[in-house]
Short mmCIF file of C-alpha atoms in Angstrom, two decimals:
data_model
loop_
_atom_site.label_atom_id
_atom_site.label_comp_id
_atom_site.label_asym_id
_atom_site.label_seq_id
_atom_site.Cartn_x
_atom_site.Cartn_y
_atom_site.Cartn_z
CA MET A 97 15.27 -85.06 -11.31
CA THR A 98 17.82 -87.71 -13.19
CA GLU A 99 20.63 -85.34 -14.58
CA LYS A 100 22.23 -86.54 -18.02
CA TYR A 101 25.77 -85.31 -16.73
CA HIS A 102 27.75 -85.01 -13.55
CA GLU A 103 30.56 -83.22 -12.14
CA ASN A 104 32.83 -86.02 -12.22
CA ASP A 105 32.01 -87.25 -15.93
CA PRO A 106 35.01 -86.39 -18.11
CA MET A 107 34.64 -83.22 -19.92
CA SER A 108 35.82 -84.81 -23.09
CA ASP A 109 32.72 -87.39 -22.67
CA VAL A 110 30.31 -84.23 -22.68
CA ILE A 111 31.65 -82.62 -25.71
CA SER A 112 31.63 -86.12 -27.96
CA ASP A 113 28.34 -86.68 -26.74
CA ASP A 114 26.77 -83.49 -28.43
CA TYR A 115 28.58 -81.41 -30.61
CA ARG A 116 26.39 -78.56 -29.36
CA MET A 117 28.04 -78.40 -26.11
CA LEU A 118 31.41 -76.97 -28.29
CA GLN A 119 29.12 -73.49 -28.64
CA MET A 120 28.16 -73.70 -24.87
CA ILE A 121 31.65 -74.26 -23.31
CA SER A 122 33.02 -71.41 -25.43
CA ARG A 123 30.41 -68.85 -23.88
CA PHE A 124 31.32 -69.80 -20.45
CA GLY A 125 34.88 -68.95 -21.54
CA ILE A 126 36.03 -72.54 -21.06
CA THR A 127 38.73 -73.77 -23.82
CA LEU A 128 39.62 -77.08 -25.32
CA GLY A 129 42.56 -78.84 -24.30
CA PHE A 130 41.32 -80.34 -21.09
CA GLY A 131 42.79 -83.55 -21.27
CA ASP A 132 41.13 -86.19 -19.05
CA GLN A 133 39.81 -83.82 -16.34
CA THR A 134 36.39 -84.03 -15.15
CA VAL A 135 33.63 -81.40 -15.61
CA ALA A 136 34.23 -80.14 -11.89
CA GLU A 137 38.12 -79.64 -12.61
CA THR A 138 37.56 -78.01 -16.18
CA CYS A 139 35.05 -75.66 -14.67
CA ARG A 140 37.20 -74.53 -11.41
CA LYS A 141 40.35 -73.94 -13.55
CA ALA A 142 38.11 -71.87 -15.91
CA GLY A 143 36.58 -69.92 -12.58
CA VAL A 144 33.02 -71.26 -13.78
CA GLU A 145 30.34 -72.12 -11.39
CA VAL A 146 30.28 -75.82 -11.83
CA THR A 147 26.47 -76.15 -10.58
CA THR A 148 25.64 -73.33 -13.23
CA PHE A 149 27.71 -75.20 -15.85
CA LEU A 150 25.91 -78.57 -15.41
CA THR A 151 22.18 -77.20 -15.22
CA ILE A 152 22.65 -75.55 -18.61
CA VAL A 153 24.15 -78.51 -20.00
CA ASN A 154 21.32 -80.82 -18.66
CA TYR A 155 18.69 -78.13 -19.83
CA LEU A 156 20.16 -78.75 -23.41
CA LYS A 157 19.75 -82.09 -22.95
CA ASP A 158 16.35 -82.26 -21.38
CA THR A 159 14.03 -81.53 -24.47
CA ALA A 160 10.86 -81.63 -22.35
CA HIS A 161 12.40 -79.09 -19.76
CA ALA A 162 9.93 -80.59 -17.28
CA HIS A 163 12.23 -79.62 -14.26
CA ILE A 164 12.45 -75.58 -14.46
CA ASN A 165 11.67 -75.45 -10.70
CA GLU A 166 14.39 -77.66 -9.99
CA MET A 167 16.94 -76.29 -12.51
CA ALA A 168 16.08 -72.58 -11.14
CA GLU A 169 17.28 -73.74 -7.57
CA GLN A 170 20.75 -74.75 -8.75
CA ILE A 171 21.36 -71.45 -10.79
CA SER A 172 24.03 -68.65 -10.05
CA LEU A 173 21.86 -65.90 -11.50
CA PRO A 174 25.14 -63.68 -11.95
CA ASP A 175 26.89 -66.48 -13.83
CA PHE A 176 23.86 -67.05 -16.00
CA ILE A 177 23.48 -63.68 -17.11
CA ARG A 178 27.19 -63.46 -18.07
CA TYR A 179 26.59 -66.83 -19.91
CA LEU A 180 23.59 -65.07 -21.85
CA LYS A 181 25.46 -61.64 -22.72
CA ASN A 182 28.34 -64.03 -24.21
CA THR A 183 25.91 -65.80 -26.34
CA HIS A 184 24.56 -62.58 -27.40
CA THR A 185 28.04 -61.85 -28.63
CA TYR A 186 28.65 -65.05 -30.24
CA PHE A 187 25.66 -64.21 -32.41
CA VAL A 188 25.82 -60.79 -33.19
CA ASP A 189 29.75 -60.54 -33.57
CA PHE A 190 30.50 -64.06 -35.04
CA ARG A 191 27.76 -66.48 -36.13
CA LEU A 192 25.68 -64.38 -38.22
CA PRO A 193 28.29 -62.32 -39.63
CA GLY A 194 30.20 -65.40 -40.44
CA ILE A 195 26.89 -66.80 -42.23
CA ARG A 196 26.63 -63.71 -44.53
CA ARG A 197 30.20 -63.80 -45.60
CA ARG A 198 29.76 -67.61 -46.76
CA LEU A 199 26.20 -66.69 -48.14
CA ILE A 200 27.93 -63.88 -50.47
CA GLU A 201 30.49 -66.55 -51.80
CA ALA A 202 27.55 -68.77 -52.44
CA LEU A 203 25.40 -66.27 -54.43
CA ASP A 204 26.11 -64.56 -57.78
CA CYS A 205 25.38 -60.97 -56.52
CA SER A 206 26.22 -59.08 -59.54
CA SER A 207 23.38 -56.57 -60.76
CA ARG A 208 21.80 -59.08 -63.00
CA ASN A 209 20.93 -61.66 -60.48
CA GLN A 210 17.99 -59.68 -58.69
CA ILE A 211 17.03 -62.88 -56.71
CA ALA A 212 20.54 -63.46 -55.30
CA LEU A 213 20.38 -59.56 -54.07
CA LEU A 214 16.88 -60.20 -52.69
CA ILE A 215 17.93 -63.20 -50.63
CA LEU A 216 20.79 -61.36 -49.21
CA ARG A 217 18.78 -58.31 -48.23
CA PHE A 218 16.41 -60.87 -46.61
CA TYR A 219 19.12 -62.42 -44.65
CA ASP A 220 20.78 -58.66 -43.39
CA GLU A 221 17.17 -58.03 -42.41
CA TYR A 222 17.14 -61.17 -40.41
CA ALA A 223 20.34 -60.62 -38.76
CA ALA A 224 19.18 -57.12 -38.13
CA GLU A 225 16.45 -58.23 -36.35
CA VAL A 226 18.05 -60.70 -33.99
CA ALA A 227 20.73 -58.00 -33.15
CA ASN A 228 17.90 -55.36 -31.89
CA HIS A 229 16.43 -58.44 -30.02
CA MET A 230 19.19 -58.79 -28.02
CA ALA A 231 20.34 -55.22 -27.85
CA TYR A 232 17.01 -54.87 -26.02
CA GLU A 233 17.88 -57.66 -23.70
CA ASN A 234 21.22 -56.25 -23.36
CA THR A 235 19.91 -52.66 -22.50
CA HIS A 236 16.65 -53.37 -20.43
CA ILE A 237 16.34 -57.03 -19.29
CA HIS A 238 20.03 -57.49 -18.09
CA PRO A 239 20.18 -54.31 -16.12
CA TYR A 240 17.06 -55.09 -14.33
CA VAL A 241 18.21 -58.62 -13.12
CA GLU A 242 21.60 -57.00 -11.99
CA ASP A 243 19.65 -54.56 -10.05
CA LEU A 244 17.67 -57.04 -8.39
CA LEU A 245 21.12 -58.94 -7.76
CA ALA A 246 22.39 -55.61 -5.90
CA GLY A 247 18.90 -55.86 -3.84
CA LYS A 248 17.34 -53.18 -5.88
CA LEU A 249 13.45 -54.12 -6.54
CA SER A 250 11.80 -51.78 -9.10
CA SER A 251 8.44 -50.08 -8.29
CA ALA A 252 7.88 -49.18 -11.58
CA VAL A 253 7.95 -52.28 -14.04
CA THR A 254 8.32 -56.13 -13.30
CA TYR A 255 10.59 -58.66 -15.09
CA ALA A 256 7.37 -60.10 -16.85
CA GLU A 257 6.30 -56.88 -17.83
CA LEU A 258 9.75 -55.89 -19.33
CA ALA A 259 9.82 -59.50 -20.81
CA SER A 260 6.35 -59.09 -22.51
CA ARG A 261 7.41 -55.92 -24.33
CA HIS A 262 9.53 -57.84 -26.56
CA LEU A 263 7.84 -61.28 -26.26
CA GLY A 264 6.96 -61.19 -29.99
CA ASN A 265 10.13 -60.78 -30.99
CA HIS A 266 10.98 -64.78 -30.32
CA ALA A 267 8.19 -65.80 -32.36
CA SER A 268 9.15 -62.85 -35.31
CA ILE A 269 12.69 -64.37 -35.01
CA GLU A 270 11.15 -67.96 -35.53
CA LYS A 271 9.01 -66.96 -38.54
CA SER A 272 11.92 -65.08 -40.22
CA ILE A 273 14.47 -67.84 -40.40
CA ALA A 274 11.88 -70.25 -41.52
CA GLU A 275 10.96 -67.82 -44.19
CA LEU A 276 14.72 -67.36 -45.16
CA LYS A 277 15.41 -71.14 -45.65
CA ASN A 278 12.26 -71.75 -47.63
CA ILE A 279 13.40 -68.91 -50.16
CA ILE A 280 16.88 -70.30 -50.28
CA ILE A 281 15.53 -73.92 -50.89
CA ARG A 282 12.76 -72.83 -53.45
CA TYR A 283 14.17 -69.96 -55.51
CA TYR A 284 18.06 -70.33 -55.02
CA PRO A 285 19.59 -68.99 -58.43
CA ALA A 286 20.96 -71.36 -61.00
CA GLY A 287 24.38 -70.96 -61.75
CA SER A 288 25.24 -70.21 -58.30
CA ASN A 289 27.53 -72.27 -55.92
CA ALA A 290 25.02 -75.05 -55.12
CA GLN A 291 27.63 -77.05 -53.01
CA LEU A 292 28.69 -74.11 -51.03
CA MET A 293 25.11 -72.88 -50.45
CA GLY A 294 24.18 -76.44 -49.01
CA GLU A 295 26.85 -75.65 -46.72
CA VAL A 296 25.55 -72.24 -45.74
CA LEU A 297 22.08 -73.81 -45.34
CA MET A 298 23.47 -76.23 -42.72
CA ASP A 299 24.86 -73.38 -40.86
CA ILE A 300 21.40 -71.56 -40.82
CA TYR A 301 19.85 -74.89 -39.69
CA MET A 302 22.17 -75.10 -36.99
CA THR A 303 21.87 -71.59 -36.09
CA GLU A 304 18.19 -71.61 -36.14
CA GLU A 305 18.10 -74.48 -33.60
CA ASP A 306 21.09 -72.84 -31.28
CA LEU A 307 19.00 -69.30 -31.08
CA LEU A 308 15.57 -71.23 -30.59
CA THR A 309 17.13 -73.24 -27.34
CA HIS A 310 18.63 -69.82 -26.28
CA CYS A 311 15.23 -67.88 -26.55
CA HIS A 312 13.34 -70.85 -25.13
CA MET A 313 15.98 -70.61 -22.15
CA GLU A 314 15.24 -66.99 -21.45
CA ASP A 315 11.43 -67.52 -21.53
CA THR A 316 11.39 -70.49 -19.32
CA LEU A 317 14.67 -70.69 -16.97
CA LEU A 318 15.73 -67.05 -16.69
CA ALA A 319 12.22 -66.11 -16.20
CA GLU A 320 11.79 -68.51 -13.31
CA CYS A 321 15.00 -67.39 -11.77
CA VAL A 322 14.16 -64.17 -12.07
CA ARG A 323 10.75 -64.71 -10.42
CA ARG A 324 12.09 -66.22 -7.39
CA LEU A 325 14.68 -63.39 -6.86
CA GLU A 326 11.53 -60.71 -7.03
CA GLU A 327 9.35 -62.82 -4.86
CA ASP A 328 12.55 -62.92 -2.59
CA LEU A 329 12.97 -59.33 -2.27
CA GLN A 330 9.20 -58.45 -2.23
CA GLN A 331 8.96 -60.83 0.73
CA ARG A 332 12.12 -59.14 2.73
CA GLY A 333 10.46 -55.57 1.70
CA THR A 334 7.19 -56.59 3.08
CA GLU A 335 8.61 -58.08 6.40
CA GLY A 336 11.15 -55.82 6.64
CA VAL A 337 14.01 -58.22 7.54
CA CYS A 338 15.83 -61.17 6.15
CA GLU A 339 14.33 -64.68 6.75
CA GLU A 340 17.51 -65.15 8.77
CA PRO A 341 18.57 -61.70 10.23
CA THR A 342 21.95 -61.33 11.68
CA SER A 343 23.08 -59.34 14.44
CA VAL A 344 26.33 -57.13 14.62
CA ALA A 345 27.97 -59.76 16.60
CA ASP A 346 27.70 -62.00 13.59
CA ARG A 347 29.71 -59.60 11.52
CA THR A 348 33.39 -60.67 10.63
CA ALA A 349 36.29 -58.16 11.35
CA GLY A 350 36.66 -56.18 8.28
CA GLU A 351 34.12 -57.69 6.25
CA ASP A 352 30.27 -57.42 6.23
CA VAL A 353 29.88 -61.37 6.27
CA SER A 354 27.59 -62.81 8.84
CA GLN A 355 28.23 -66.39 10.79
CA ARG A 356 25.61 -68.21 8.39
CA GLU A 357 27.12 -66.66 5.34
CA ARG A 358 30.53 -68.19 6.40
CA GLU A 359 28.98 -71.32 7.09
CA ILE A 360 27.62 -71.18 3.56
CA ILE A 361 30.65 -70.43 1.92
CA VAL A 362 32.49 -73.34 3.71
CA GLN A 363 29.86 -75.79 2.19
CA VAL A 364 30.14 -74.03 -1.22
CA VAL A 365 34.00 -74.74 -1.29
CA LYS A 366 33.53 -78.19 -0.22
CA GLY A 367 31.39 -78.77 -3.56
CA LEU A 368 28.00 -79.02 -2.10
CA SER A 369 24.96 -78.12 -4.19
CA ASN A 370 22.28 -75.38 -2.76
CA LYS A 371 19.93 -78.44 -2.22
CA GLU A 372 22.53 -80.34 -0.26
CA ILE A 373 23.78 -76.98 1.59
CA ALA A 374 19.94 -76.39 2.78
CA ASP A 375 19.88 -79.83 3.77
CA ALA A 376 22.88 -79.67 5.87
CA LEU A 377 21.93 -76.18 7.77
CA PHE A 378 18.39 -77.16 7.83
CA ILE A 379 17.37 -74.24 5.99
CA SER A 380 15.05 -73.51 2.62
CA VAL A 381 16.99 -73.48 -0.87
CA ASN A 382 16.08 -70.01 -1.26
CA THR A 383 17.41 -68.93 1.77
CA VAL A 384 20.76 -70.66 0.71
CA MET A 385 20.41 -68.86 -2.63
CA THR A 386 19.88 -65.53 -0.92
CA HIS A 387 22.92 -65.86 1.19
CA ARG A 388 24.90 -66.52 -1.68
CA ARG A 389 23.69 -63.43 -3.61
CA ASN A 390 24.63 -61.44 -0.43
CA ILE A 391 28.03 -62.99 -0.34
CA SER A 392 28.68 -62.49 -3.79
CA ARG A 393 27.47 -58.76 -3.50
CA LYS A 394 29.43 -58.09 -0.39
CA LEU A 395 32.68 -59.82 -1.13
CA GLY A 396 32.64 -59.07 -5.01
CA ILE A 397 33.33 -62.80 -5.51
CA HIS A 398 30.95 -64.84 -7.91
CA SER A 399 33.00 -67.94 -8.76
CA THR A 400 33.59 -71.19 -6.30
CA ALA A 401 37.44 -70.71 -7.22
CA GLY A 402 37.26 -67.05 -5.78
CA LEU A 403 35.11 -68.29 -2.74
CA THR A 404 37.91 -70.93 -2.32
CA ILE A 405 40.66 -68.52 -1.93
CA TYR A 406 38.64 -66.17 0.36
CA ALA A 407 37.96 -69.14 2.52
CA ILE A 408 41.28 -70.15 2.82
CA VAL A 409 42.96 -66.76 3.39
CA ASN A 410 40.40 -66.28 6.17
CA GLY A 411 40.98 -69.21 8.02
CA LEU A 412 37.58 -70.72 7.02
CA VAL A 413 38.66 -74.14 5.37
CA SER A 414 41.94 -75.78 4.92
CA LEU A 415 43.24 -76.75 1.85
CA GLU A 416 42.33 -80.44 2.34
CA ASP A 417 38.71 -79.42 2.98
CA THR A 418 38.51 -78.15 -0.88
CA HIS A 419 38.25 -79.43 -3.97
CA LEU A 420 41.79 -78.23 -4.72
CA SER A 421 43.33 -80.74 -2.54
#
């Protein structure tokens, strides 16, 4: 797959090339003011897993989304879930309430203007629909994925079944926001602030694009990541052992980390991708991802920065071996 952006690209170039990245970086907890730092440098300082960040950035640029399988191999699912949760918070707590405030300013909401009141009511129904949709994902989808990451595979339900229960909501959200735009364009009441309403309508168009991309990301990239994790847990449950079982002799003193997992940690802090680690250690990418999930679960560390500190403290690497040098 030919990626649009790479870890050595200046972060400022990424932002300048596509304004949508401003929204995306905030959901990773990255703030502005990164000067001439590269993508990798900016992510490390923010405690963000670089490969996951680049995968999502390149997903936004790859409109055909023809490389979902390759993208899924590069994703850290815990970081991805945190990104999706932050996106929900952005829409429900910031974006949609902000549009409502500006919509009220642009409309004459006096009791005499029934059209204005109906437009506002329609918007409130739409915002509630989005909030309910995201609440379902926060209380059903994300906890299910977090259980999988902890090694717990449900025998009662699958991700596909959970997702199918609200799959129609994505289509409903798309239909509702299209109707909202049409109503405003066709029936916007005379006497209101047309210039301000034009700005509000632009906000709605941008929100629609952002939200549709988010929903599509859940339907494709998240679904593929979870499918792989389910398949991996099912295989381990069927076989009774991991692809590469470890013995007690492999364990480090005081930490439930195997020799193979220590090797994975070393490769991660050196900046290698999952594919590069798999090639270097002659194992599959799925095995690398399984080891990385186990490392995160055992150590409670989910970022490359955290693993780098762990590796240095425990003598697995020297400072010169890391990106921090």
